[in-house]
Tab-separated table of C-alpha atoms in Angstrom:
chain	number	residue	atom	x	y	z
A	1	MET	CA	1.525	-11.478	1.969
A	2	THR	CA	0.347	-10.574	-1.523
A	3	ASN	CA	2.604	-10.533	-4.568
A	4	LYS	CA	2.277	-6.716	-4.697
A	5	THR	CA	3.425	-6.457	-1.065
A	6	ILE	CA	6.399	-8.754	-1.703
A	7	THR	CA	7.415	-6.707	-4.751
A	8	LYS	CA	7.217	-3.472	-2.717
A	9	GLU	CA	9.345	-4.975	0.057
A	10	VAL	CA	11.948	-6.127	-2.488
A	11	ARG	CA	11.983	-2.630	-4.017
A	12	LYS	CA	12.500	-1.032	-0.591
A	13	LEU	CA	15.336	-3.428	0.166
A	14	THR	CA	16.911	-2.623	-3.171
A	15	ASN	CA	16.653	1.123	-2.502
A	16	LYS	CA	18.369	0.617	0.845
A	17	GLN	CA	21.079	-1.457	-0.817
A	18	MET	CA	21.558	1.148	-3.529
A	19	SER	CA	21.872	3.900	-0.927
A	20	ARG	CA	24.599	1.911	0.812
A	21	TYR	CA	26.302	1.243	-2.533
A	22	LEU	CA	26.309	4.963	-3.363
A	23	ILE	CA	27.792	5.781	0.053
A	24	LEU	CA	30.531	3.203	-0.507
A	25	LEU	CA	31.167	4.526	-4.011
A	26	ASP	CA	31.485	8.063	-2.668
A	27	ARG	CA	33.933	6.970	0.056
A	28	ARG	CA	35.937	4.955	-2.474
A	29	GLY	CA	36.199	8.042	-4.688
A	30	ALA	CA	37.319	10.159	-1.736
A	31	ILE	CA	40.026	7.643	-0.861
A	32	MET	CA	41.163	7.298	-4.468
A	33	SER	CA	41.549	11.077	-4.740
A	34	HIS	CA	44.336	10.923	-2.132
A	35	SER	CA	47.687	10.309	-3.743
A	36	GLY	CA	51.331	10.917	-3.081
A	37	PRO	CA	51.992	12.378	0.360
A	38	ASP	CA	48.269	12.332	1.269
A	39	TRP	CA	48.082	8.540	0.933
A	40	ARG	CA	47.795	6.621	4.195
A	41	PRO	CA	48.582	2.904	4.536
A	42	GLU	CA	45.218	2.235	6.223
A	43	TYR	CA	43.466	3.261	2.987
A	44	ASN	CA	44.532	-0.065	1.431
A	45	LYS	CA	42.592	-2.085	4.002
A	46	GLU	CA	39.562	0.232	3.817
A	47	LEU	CA	39.526	0.008	0.009
A	48	GLN	CA	39.603	-3.790	0.207
A	49	GLN	CA	36.653	-3.767	2.605
A	50	ILE	CA	34.734	-1.329	0.403
A	51	GLU	CA	35.397	-3.421	-2.716
A	52	LYS	CA	34.258	-6.567	-0.912
A	53	GLU	CA	31.004	-4.975	0.295
A	54	MET	CA	30.341	-3.428	-3.121
A	55	ALA	CA	30.806	-6.849	-4.750
A	56	VAL	CA	28.218	-8.356	-2.377
A	57	LEU	CA	25.765	-5.540	-3.134
A	58	ARG	CA	26.339	-5.915	-6.898
A	59	ALA	CA	25.613	-9.638	-6.608
A	60	LYS	CA	22.399	-8.912	-4.687
A	61	ALA	CA	21.405	-6.304	-7.276
A	62	ASP	CA	21.985	-8.814	-10.078
A	63	GLU	CA	19.899	-11.379	-8.205
A	64	GLU	CA	17.105	-8.841	-7.715
A	65	ALA	CA	17.288	-7.865	-11.392
A	66	GLU	CA	16.696	-11.480	-12.375
A	67	ARG	CA	13.791	-11.768	-9.944
A	68	SER	CA	12.324	-8.453	-11.131
A	69	ARG	CA	12.475	-9.527	-14.763
A	70	SER	CA	10.418	-12.585	-13.988
A	71	GLU	CA	7.925	-10.684	-11.779
A	72	ASP	CA	7.226	-7.476	-13.657
A	73	GLY	CA	9.330	-7.404	-16.813
A	74	ARG	CA	11.715	-4.740	-15.520
A	75	THR	CA	15.247	-5.084	-16.789
A	76	SER	CA	17.064	-3.220	-14.021
A	77	VAL	CA	16.809	-2.488	-10.327
A	78	MET	CA	18.853	0.695	-10.638
A	79	PRO	CA	16.731	3.301	-8.906
A	80	LYS	CA	15.534	6.289	-10.884
A	81	MET	CA	17.359	9.266	-9.384
A	82	VAL	CA	15.761	12.565	-10.388
A	83	PRO	CA	16.830	16.161	-9.741
A	84	LEU	CA	14.711	17.639	-6.961
A	85	THR	CA	13.362	20.407	-9.218
A	86	LYS	CA	12.238	17.876	-11.847
A	87	GLU	CA	10.634	15.613	-9.214
A	88	SER	CA	8.729	18.631	-7.913
A	89	LYS	CA	7.356	19.343	-11.395
A	90	GLU	CA	6.537	15.667	-12.098
A	91	THR	CA	4.711	15.033	-8.816
A	92	GLY	CA	3.178	18.453	-8.231
A	93	LEU	CA	4.781	18.547	-4.779
A	94	SER	CA	6.562	21.773	-3.943
A	95	TYR	CA	10.339	21.947	-3.850
A	96	GLY	CA	10.196	22.966	-0.166
A	97	PHE	CA	7.887	20.082	0.745
A	98	LEU	CA	10.232	17.575	-0.894
A	99	LYS	CA	13.233	19.125	0.902
A	100	GLY	CA	11.285	18.694	4.140
A	101	LEU	CA	10.742	15.001	3.378
A	102	ILE	CA	14.479	14.672	2.781
A	103	SER	CA	15.374	16.356	6.075
A	104	GLU	CA	12.860	14.125	7.906
A	105	GLY	CA	14.407	11.019	6.302
A	106	LYS	CA	11.156	10.089	4.552
A	107	ILE	CA	12.589	9.857	1.035
A	108	ILE	CA	15.960	8.700	-0.289
A	109	TYR	CA	18.321	11.199	-1.860
A	110	VAL	CA	21.959	11.687	-2.811
A	111	MET	CA	24.011	14.764	-3.475
A	112	ALA	CA	25.674	14.998	-6.882
A	113	GLY	CA	27.909	17.990	-6.370
A	114	LYS	CA	25.475	20.744	-5.404
A	115	LYS	CA	22.516	19.002	-7.081
A	116	ILE	CA	20.020	17.044	-4.983
A	117	LEU	CA	18.882	13.801	-6.635
A	118	VAL	CA	15.854	12.087	-5.116
A	119	ASN	CA	14.884	8.471	-5.532
A	120	HIS	CA	11.655	8.560	-7.529
A	121	ASP	CA	10.445	5.210	-6.131
A	122	SER	CA	10.858	6.432	-2.548
A	123	VAL	CA	8.745	9.506	-3.374
A	124	LEU	CA	6.068	7.263	-4.892
A	125	ASP	CA	6.231	4.990	-1.831
A	126	TYR	CA	5.787	8.016	0.432
A	127	LEU	CA	2.799	9.215	-1.605
A	128	GLU	CA	1.269	5.739	-1.431
A	129	ARG	CA	1.677	5.283	2.327
A	130	GLY	CA	1.402	8.941	3.432
A	131	ASP	CA	2.485	10.171	6.829
A	132	SER	CA	2.316	7.426	9.414
A	133	ASP	CA	2.923	9.840	12.280
A	134	GLY	CA	0.007	12.124	11.820
């Protein structure tokens, strides 16, 4: 395995971890928005589990940040999340094509309200590897 391949695998793992972290963060926010009569006792246990998993992911992200600094001089492993319209302009790929990649699960994205944010690295990875199914 070449150093470039190892770096790409680490980046993919980090993207997967960040996706999980964002899902946990979203769920935590949803739970925290319940108060008063909407609060359920089981939320306490779920919040503890979420906090524990988020702490593990933060530790892994910190570890990856240290490794990345030594490998390529990057100072953060936080993925670059870009609005879909901006990513379309930057890559030259149409908005519809990128939405298709999202629906096919080929690139990572999150919803920020009504705005679609795509992971720039996952788009670059897709462009590098292309379609493996055709």
